[in-house]
Amino acid sequence: MSDLISALEEIVGPGQLFTGEAIDDRYRADIMGRIHDRPLCVARPRSTAEVAALLRIAGEHGVPVTTQGGRTGAVDGSFAAEGGIVLSLERMNAIEEIDPVSMTITVGAGLPLQAVQEAAEEAGLFLPLDIGARGSATVGGVISTNAGGLRTIRWGLTRDMVLGLEAVLADAGYDWKHLMIGSEGTLGVVTRATLRLRPKPRSVMTALIAARDFDKVVTLLRDFEADLGGQLTSFEVMWRDFFVLVTEANRAKRAPPMTAEHDFYVLVEAMGGDAGSDMERFEATLGRAFDRGDAIDAVIAQSEQERANIWAVREDMAGPMMRLVPLFAFDVSVALRDMPRVAEEISRSVCDAHPGATMLVYGHAGDGNLHFVIGIGDGSREAEHKIDLIVYRAVERAGGSISAEHGIGLAKRDFLGFTRSAGEIALMRTLKRALDPGNILNPGKVIDMAGGALA
Amino acid sequence: MSDLISALEEIVGPGQLFTGEAIDDRYRADIMGRIHDRPLCVARPRSTAEVAALLRIAGEHGVPVTTQGGRTGAVDGSFAAEGGIVLSLERMNAIEEIDPVSMTITVGAGLPLQAVQEAAEEAGLFLPLDIGARGSATVGGVISTNAGGLRTIRWGLTRDMVLGLEAVLADAGYDWKHLMIGSEGTLGVVTRATLRLRPKPRSVMTALIAARDFDKVVTLLRDFEADLGGQLTSFEVMWRDFFVLVTEANRAKRAPPMTAEHDFYVLVEAMGGDAGSDMERFEATLGRAFDRGDAIDAVIAQSEQERANIWAVREDMAGPMMRLVPLFAFDVSVALRDMPRVAEEISRSVCDAHPGATMLVYGHAGDGNLHFVIGIGDGSREAEHKIDLIVYRAVERAGGSISAEHGIGLAKRDFLGFTRSAGEIALMRTLKRALDPGNILNPGKVIDMAGGALA
């Protein structure tokens, strides 16, 4: 084994390979603060050539390799098992080129998303991709999980922004873009990406709107989409319990932008090309929604401060959530029309089994994406598995997906059969075997090459 | 062989399998009117189960299968070699579901694109995908080639509209959406698709604009994109020779919307949510372009008739092109900033070799997509190969792609190495081998499993 270690060290150079106690805890810590297994080593290559050399050596020794970006994934996809190699791309964080004519940016996979956003901004351009973990999540990470986030209605998921990739495969050459995106490091290591940028929006309109029932929420979405003719960027729906928890818990920090008496709250944001007339149009659309009774209360942000206050209702949830720990978080997708029924069904099943359970529901409605947070006062793996089954069975019955934007990783792997057919899973195995015959790339994540999935 | 034929006939039922002289010429005719090899048979299944059964039998006999939609592809991808089976999906043309809440439509792969557009329209919705061959190209065909077309700036390529696929694979189960899209029937047979619809636009603004040079064209694109805040749908650029040829040839049918003295013409179209204020904004943007000298002449369509006249400059080109026969047509992509240089380079090389050659240039500039039509008075395969080399070498030097939206098929297969690295081609072979181990799915198309590609 020390042969392997010295061969790896030779590749990355002195000070870039860590073993045993010298491995910093951050390479093992997930967003919930749990510390995962200690890997054999952590290697920090700084070039594609080094990554290729590392993979070759790992393959010769049959030692598994897990690629790490910002470790902000939610499904335990970026942690290595004992004896595995962690390939941290944090040093591959160069901004290699910004092309203002073609509006593209080419960066190393280890660059944090926020750094790309800022570089685009500085060039007078705009990267629409935005997620809460923007400061730590890397470009390689958002590609690996095909992250979605807050502006998918208008600009799509990561997949829709990636124009080119350089990936190092265990076996073949490099790149097959769409197969790599979303494969969570199990088919190759993405080392560099070219992302599509957009003209910087000249106007931002943000509103918090209350609605009586989910049908009204759907009507609001469709009307804003049609009226604003392509300017709608975010449509975040929050069920009442979520709104109450977040606004109450943060009341000392900021006054809630609206009373908590309504059943549904929607955060609507649009971006356009003309600050004056865009706001007029946004207000007119909202006015018509009031006239028809689709909106029963609303606040439009009149300043950047008010905008931040409205967004805080949706985003400043880490503190409030901590009050519910232990809790289980879910990221699923179902058809828009099925959302209230599925949420209701899960809530009833959870409360039948655990009277007094808490369940908060919110999500990117425009994208069919729902998040649940469920607390039953028991954080054991057993309890989690039972709640997993309740949630994923309801999603399966509705023909939805057990993962909307967080990937499969390890946490959801055994539930893959709830959302993919046996034929699809067989196909995934075929592809994994073809591209990674030695099963050294993030083994055990996404798909279990050894055994079956629950069904 | 008659065993095979009777087994196939048993699957599709009487009257749905044709052999020998009974095979209608249309199953062998491409868009240029050329008649390709006569296949062993043409089978017309009407269900996914029948497709699966046909593939199983074909696999057992080791007989290749080529899936056919509307046969409007431009790279000979949908024709079978002698002895092969043509799987025509023309009977799998059902509209299975329209979900107005989720805004999706699920259809059989054999349904023509225009029928989907019309079904969406009837439901008050909108399928943005639009290409010249809309009346004949099928959903399966546009998915198979990942067609782009006229509104990619705002809504992307086919890939961006496909939410789900049902595909029958030769080996595994079904579906892996992004691997299937663009694979031209070489990895599986797409039998059904769910497409994303959009709210029907309430306004359409169309203009023809003349510009002095390509830099001005780029400025126009960026200004319209930023000013219209997401409403821009089409930005079609035409070099002068193209404009002259089409408008002169069609002069008897309709008066040209503008004089032919300018070097570049751009067709700009936007769609929005408010007929009144959208047009005001469109006119204001164009006004500013005049003030800055980016636009030197312009016509805005004031009626559906005027809009049709402007689009005819770009689309009514089949007749005018016929005057240049024999001709060779190209569909490539290069970075926006490289477009004029690449066009100039190719033109010079072609004219050096063939004084008096004609070259017309046009394309979807917003998407990096350029079309060339080149006539040298010699339509032989030899001449074509020489021109192919000139074009693809120039594209390769610019780091572009030899196929923007027409696929690789057979016509471009041997040039794949101009645009994909050896590693990528090896990876494509690995995937093809994994998913179609018997090499029965459209063999010889996209990638030659036997030999190498030119480099």
Coordinates of C-alpha atoms in Angstrom, one line a residue, chain B residues 75-438:
Chain B
V75 CA -27.2 13.0 -43.3
D76 CA -28.6 9.7 -44.6
G77 CA -29.2 8.4 -41.1
S78 CA -32.5 6.8 -41.7
F79 CA -31.9 4.5 -44.6
A80 CA -31.1 0.8 -44.2
A81 CA -28.4 -1.0 -46.1
E82 CA -29.4 -4.0 -48.3
G83 CA -30.5 -6.9 -46.2
G84 CA -31.5 -4.6 -43.3
I85 CA -34.9 -4.1 -41.6
V86 CA -36.5 -0.7 -41.8
L87 CA -38.7 -0.1 -38.7
S88 CA -41.1 2.6 -39.8
L89 CA -42.9 4.1 -36.7
E90 CA -45.4 6.0 -38.8
R91 CA -48.3 4.1 -37.3
M92 CA -47.2 4.9 -33.7
N93 CA -48.6 8.4 -34.0
A94 CA -51.1 8.7 -31.2
I95 CA -51.5 11.8 -29.0
E96 CA -51.7 9.9 -25.7
E97 CA -52.1 12.6 -23.2
I98 CA -52.1 16.4 -22.8
D99 CA -51.7 17.6 -19.2
P100 CA -52.6 21.3 -19.2
V101 CA -51.6 21.7 -15.5
S102 CA -48.1 20.3 -15.9
M103 CA -48.0 21.6 -19.5
T104 CA -46.8 18.3 -21.0
I105 CA -47.8 16.2 -24.0
T106 CA -47.1 12.5 -24.4
V107 CA -47.1 11.2 -28.0
G108 CA -46.0 8.2 -30.1
A109 CA -42.6 8.7 -31.7
G110 CA -44.1 8.5 -35.2
L111 CA -46.3 11.6 -34.8
P112 CA -45.2 14.5 -37.1
L113 CA -43.9 17.6 -35.3
Q114 CA -46.6 19.8 -36.7
A115 CA -49.3 17.5 -35.3
V116 CA -47.8 18.1 -31.8
Q117 CA -47.7 21.9 -32.4
E118 CA -51.3 21.8 -33.5
A119 CA -52.4 19.7 -30.5
A120 CA -50.6 22.1 -28.1
E121 CA -52.2 25.1 -29.8
E122 CA -55.6 23.6 -29.5
A123 CA -55.1 23.2 -25.8
G124 CA -54.0 26.8 -25.6
L125 CA -50.4 25.8 -25.2
F126 CA -47.2 26.0 -27.3
L127 CA -44.5 23.7 -28.4
P128 CA -41.5 26.0 -29.2
L129 CA -39.6 23.5 -31.3
D130 CA -39.9 24.4 -35.0
I131 CA -38.0 23.4 -38.1
G132 CA -38.7 23.7 -41.8
A133 CA -39.6 20.0 -42.1
R134 CA -42.2 20.3 -39.4
G135 CA -44.9 18.6 -41.6
S136 CA -42.9 15.4 -42.1
A137 CA -40.3 15.2 -39.4
T138 CA -41.6 13.0 -36.5
V139 CA -41.1 13.4 -32.8
G140 CA -38.9 10.3 -32.8
G141 CA -36.8 11.8 -35.6
V142 CA -36.3 15.2 -34.0
I143 CA -35.3 13.4 -30.7
S144 CA -33.0 11.0 -32.6
T145 CA -31.1 14.0 -34.1
N146 CA -31.6 16.5 -31.2
A147 CA -33.1 18.9 -33.7
G148 CA -32.6 22.7 -33.1
G149 CA -34.4 25.0 -35.5
L150 CA -35.7 28.5 -35.3
R151 CA -36.3 29.3 -31.6
T152 CA -33.3 27.8 -29.8
I153 CA -32.2 31.1 -28.4
R154 CA -35.1 31.2 -26.0
W155 CA -36.2 27.6 -25.6
G156 CA -33.2 25.5 -26.6
L157 CA -32.9 22.3 -28.6
T158 CA -35.1 19.2 -28.6
R159 CA -33.1 18.0 -25.7
D160 CA -34.4 20.8 -23.6
M161 CA -38.0 20.0 -24.3
V162 CA -38.0 16.2 -23.7
L163 CA -39.1 15.3 -20.2
G164 CA -39.4 11.6 -20.6
L165 CA -38.8 8.9 -23.2
E166 CA -39.8 5.3 -23.7
A167 CA -37.1 3.6 -25.7
V168 CA -36.7 0.0 -26.5
L169 CA -33.1 -1.1 -26.3
A170 CA -31.6 -4.1 -28.1
D171 CA -30.1 -5.4 -24.9
A172 CA -31.3 -3.8 -21.6
G173 CA -34.6 -2.4 -20.5
Y174 CA -35.6 1.1 -21.7
D175 CA -34.7 4.7 -21.4
W176 CA -31.7 6.6 -20.7
K177 CA -33.0 9.9 -21.9
H178 CA -29.9 12.0 -22.6
L179 CA -27.9 9.1 -24.0
M180 CA -30.8 8.3 -26.4
I181 CA -31.4 11.9 -27.6
G182 CA -29.2 12.6 -30.5
S183 CA -28.1 9.0 -30.9
E184 CA -29.8 8.6 -34.3
G185 CA -31.3 5.2 -33.6
T186 CA -27.9 3.5 -32.9
L187 CA -28.5 2.9 -29.2
G188 CA -32.2 2.2 -29.0
V189 CA -35.6 2.8 -30.6
V190 CA -37.5 5.7 -29.1
T191 CA -41.1 4.7 -29.1
R192 CA -42.9 7.5 -27.1
A193 CA -42.0 10.8 -25.7
T194 CA -43.3 13.3 -23.2
L195 CA -42.6 16.9 -24.3
R196 CA -42.6 20.1 -22.3
L197 CA -45.1 22.7 -23.5
R198 CA -45.1 26.4 -22.8
P199 CA -47.8 29.1 -22.4
K200 CA -48.9 30.3 -25.8
P201 CA -47.1 33.6 -26.6
R202 CA -49.5 36.5 -26.9
S203 CA -47.4 38.7 -29.1
V204 CA -45.0 38.2 -32.0
M205 CA -42.6 40.8 -33.2
T206 CA -40.7 40.2 -36.4
A207 CA -38.1 42.4 -38.2
L208 CA -35.6 42.2 -41.0
I209 CA -32.6 44.3 -40.2
A210 CA -29.5 45.1 -42.4
A211 CA -26.1 45.6 -40.8
R212 CA -22.8 46.8 -42.2
D213 CA -20.5 44.1 -40.9
F214 CA -20.5 41.1 -38.6
D215 CA -19.5 43.0 -35.5
K216 CA -22.7 45.0 -35.8
V217 CA -24.6 41.7 -36.1
V218 CA -23.1 40.5 -32.8
T219 CA -24.0 43.8 -31.2
L220 CA -27.6 43.6 -32.4
L221 CA -27.9 40.1 -31.0
R222 CA -26.6 41.1 -27.6
D223 CA -28.7 44.2 -27.4
F224 CA -31.9 42.4 -28.4
E225 CA -31.2 39.7 -25.9
A226 CA -30.5 42.1 -23.0
D227 CA -33.3 44.6 -23.9
L228 CA -36.1 42.1 -24.4
G229 CA -35.2 40.2 -21.3
G230 CA -35.9 36.7 -22.4
Q231 CA -38.4 37.3 -25.2
L232 CA -36.0 36.9 -28.1
T233 CA -36.8 33.7 -30.0
S234 CA -35.0 33.8 -33.4
F235 CA -31.9 35.5 -34.7
E236 CA -31.2 34.3 -38.2
V237 CA -28.3 35.8 -40.0
M238 CA -27.9 35.8 -43.8
W239 CA -24.9 36.8 -45.8
R240 CA -25.6 39.0 -48.8
D241 CA -25.3 36.3 -51.5
F242 CA -27.9 34.2 -49.8
F243 CA -30.3 37.2 -49.5
V244 CA -29.8 38.0 -53.2
L245 CA -30.3 34.5 -54.5
V246 CA -33.5 33.9 -52.5
T247 CA -35.2 37.3 -53.1
E248 CA -34.3 37.4 -56.8
A249 CA -35.5 33.9 -57.5
N250 CA -38.8 34.5 -55.6
R251 CA -39.4 38.0 -57.0
A252 CA -42.3 36.9 -59.2
K253 CA -44.0 35.4 -56.1
R254 CA -43.4 38.3 -53.8
A255 CA -41.6 41.7 -53.6
P256 CA -38.4 41.6 -51.5
P257 CA -38.9 43.2 -48.1
M258 CA -35.7 45.2 -48.5
T259 CA -33.1 46.2 -51.1
A260 CA -30.2 43.8 -51.7
E261 CA -27.3 46.3 -51.2
H262 CA -26.3 45.3 -47.6
D263 CA -23.6 42.9 -46.5
F264 CA -25.6 41.2 -43.7
Y265 CA -29.3 40.7 -43.1
V266 CA -30.8 39.5 -39.8
L267 CA -34.2 38.2 -39.2
V268 CA -35.1 38.9 -35.5
E269 CA -38.2 37.5 -33.9
A270 CA -39.4 37.9 -30.3
M271 CA -42.5 36.5 -28.5
G272 CA -44.0 37.9 -25.3
G273 CA -47.0 38.2 -23.1
D274 CA -48.5 41.6 -23.9
A275 CA -49.1 42.6 -27.5
G276 CA -49.1 46.3 -26.9
S277 CA -46.1 47.0 -24.7
D278 CA -44.0 44.2 -26.2
M279 CA -44.1 45.9 -29.6
E280 CA -43.2 49.3 -28.1
R281 CA -40.2 47.8 -26.5
F282 CA -39.2 46.0 -29.6
E283 CA -39.4 49.2 -31.6
A284 CA -37.4 51.1 -29.0
T285 CA -34.6 48.6 -29.1
L286 CA -34.5 48.8 -32.9
G287 CA -34.6 52.6 -32.7
R288 CA -31.5 52.6 -30.4
A289 CA -29.8 50.2 -32.8
F290 CA -30.4 52.8 -35.6
D291 CA -29.1 55.6 -33.5
R292 CA -25.9 53.8 -32.8
G293 CA -25.5 52.7 -36.4
D294 CA -25.7 49.0 -35.7
A295 CA -28.8 48.8 -37.9
I296 CA -28.7 50.6 -41.3
D297 CA -32.0 49.5 -42.7
A298 CA -35.0 47.6 -41.1
V299 CA -38.6 46.5 -41.7
I300 CA -40.9 45.5 -38.9
A301 CA -43.8 43.2 -39.9
Q302 CA -47.1 45.0 -39.3
S303 CA -49.3 42.0 -40.2
E304 CA -49.2 38.3 -40.4
Q305 CA -48.8 38.6 -44.2
E306 CA -45.7 40.9 -43.8
R307 CA -44.3 38.5 -41.2
A308 CA -44.7 35.6 -43.7
N309 CA -42.9 37.7 -46.3
I310 CA -40.0 38.3 -44.0
W311 CA -39.7 34.6 -43.0
A312 CA -39.9 33.7 -46.7
V313 CA -36.5 35.3 -47.2
R314 CA -35.0 32.8 -44.8
E315 CA -37.2 29.8 -45.5
D316 CA -38.5 29.8 -49.1
M317 CA -35.1 28.6 -50.4
A318 CA -35.8 25.2 -51.8
G319 CA -36.7 26.6 -55.3
P320 CA -33.9 29.1 -55.5
M321 CA -31.4 26.5 -54.3
M322 CA -32.5 24.1 -57.1
R323 CA -30.9 26.6 -59.6
L324 CA -27.5 25.8 -58.1
V325 CA -27.8 22.0 -58.3
P326 CA -25.4 20.2 -58.1
L327 CA -24.7 21.6 -54.6
F328 CA -23.4 20.5 -51.3
A329 CA -25.0 21.6 -48.0
F330 CA -23.3 22.0 -44.7
D331 CA -24.5 22.4 -41.1
V332 CA -21.7 23.3 -38.7
S333 CA -21.2 25.2 -35.5
V334 CA -18.4 27.7 -34.6
A335 CA -18.2 30.3 -31.9
L336 CA -20.0 33.5 -32.8
R337 CA -16.9 35.6 -33.0
D338 CA -15.3 33.1 -35.4
M339 CA -18.2 33.0 -37.9
P340 CA -17.1 35.7 -40.4
R341 CA -13.5 34.4 -40.4
V342 CA -14.5 30.8 -40.9
A343 CA -16.9 31.7 -43.7
E344 CA -14.3 33.8 -45.4
E345 CA -11.6 31.1 -45.1
I346 CA -13.9 28.4 -46.6
S347 CA -15.0 30.7 -49.3
R348 CA -11.4 31.5 -50.3
S349 CA -10.4 27.9 -50.3
V350 CA -13.3 26.8 -52.4
C351 CA -12.9 29.7 -54.9
D352 CA -9.1 29.1 -55.2
A353 CA -9.8 25.5 -56.1
H354 CA -12.9 26.2 -58.2
P355 CA -13.0 29.8 -59.6
G356 CA -16.7 30.8 -60.2
A357 CA -17.9 28.6 -57.3
T358 CA -21.0 29.8 -55.4
M359 CA -21.2 29.9 -51.7
L360 CA -24.2 30.9 -49.7
V361 CA -23.9 31.4 -45.9
Y362 CA -26.8 31.7 -43.4
G363 CA -27.7 30.3 -40.0
H364 CA -29.0 30.4 -36.5
A365 CA -26.3 32.9 -35.3
G366 CA -27.8 33.0 -31.8
D367 CA -26.9 29.3 -31.4
G368 CA -23.5 29.3 -33.0
N369 CA -25.0 27.4 -36.0
L370 CA -23.9 28.1 -39.6
H371 CA -25.2 26.7 -42.8
F372 CA -23.3 26.8 -46.0
V373 CA -24.4 25.8 -49.5
I374 CA -21.6 25.4 -52.0
G375 CA -22.0 24.8 -55.7
I376 CA -19.0 24.1 -58.0
G377 CA -20.8 22.6 -61.0
D378 CA -19.7 19.1 -60.2
G379 CA -21.9 16.8 -58.0
S380 CA -19.7 13.7 -57.9
R381 CA -18.8 12.0 -54.7
E382 CA -15.2 12.9 -55.4
A383 CA -15.9 16.6 -55.6
E384 CA -18.1 16.4 -52.5
H385 CA -15.3 14.8 -50.6
K386 CA -12.9 17.5 -51.5
I387 CA -15.4 20.3 -50.4
D388 CA -16.1 18.3 -47.3
L389 CA -12.5 18.4 -46.4
I390 CA -12.2 22.1 -47.0
V391 CA -15.2 22.9 -44.8
Y392 CA -14.5 20.5 -42.0
R393 CA -10.8 21.4 -41.8
A394 CA -11.7 25.0 -41.4
V395 CA -14.3 24.1 -38.7
E396 CA -11.8 21.9 -36.9
R397 CA -9.2 24.7 -36.9
A398 CA -11.8 27.0 -35.3
G399 CA -12.6 24.4 -32.7
G400 CA -16.1 24.1 -34.0
S401 CA -18.4 21.1 -34.6
I402 CA -19.0 19.4 -38.0
S403 CA -22.6 19.0 -37.1
A404 CA -24.8 21.6 -35.4
E405 CA -28.3 20.2 -35.7
H406 CA -28.4 17.6 -38.4
G407 CA -26.6 14.8 -36.7
I408 CA -23.8 12.6 -38.0
G409 CA -25.7 9.9 -39.8
L410 CA -23.7 8.3 -42.6
A411 CA -22.8 11.4 -44.6
K412 CA -20.6 12.9 -41.8
R413 CA -19.5 9.7 -40.1
D414 CA -16.0 9.5 -41.6
F415 CA -15.4 13.1 -40.5
L416 CA -16.2 12.5 -36.8
G417 CA -12.5 12.7 -35.9
F418 CA -12.5 16.4 -37.0
T419 CA -14.7 17.3 -34.1
R420 CA -14.3 14.6 -31.5
S421 CA -11.0 13.4 -30.0
A422 CA -9.8 9.9 -30.3
G423 CA -10.7 9.4 -26.6
E424 CA -14.3 10.5 -27.3
I425 CA -14.6 8.2 -30.3
A426 CA -13.3 5.3 -28.3
L427 CA -15.9 6.2 -25.6
M428 CA -18.6 6.2 -28.2
R429 CA -17.6 2.8 -29.4
T430 CA -17.6 1.5 -25.8
L431 CA -21.1 2.8 -25.2
K432 CA -22.4 1.5 -28.5
R433 CA -20.9 -1.9 -27.7
A434 CA -22.4 -1.9 -24.3
L435 CA -25.9 -1.1 -25.4
D436 CA -26.0 -2.8 -28.7
P437 CA -23.6 -5.7 -28.5
G438 CA -24.8 -7.4 -31.7

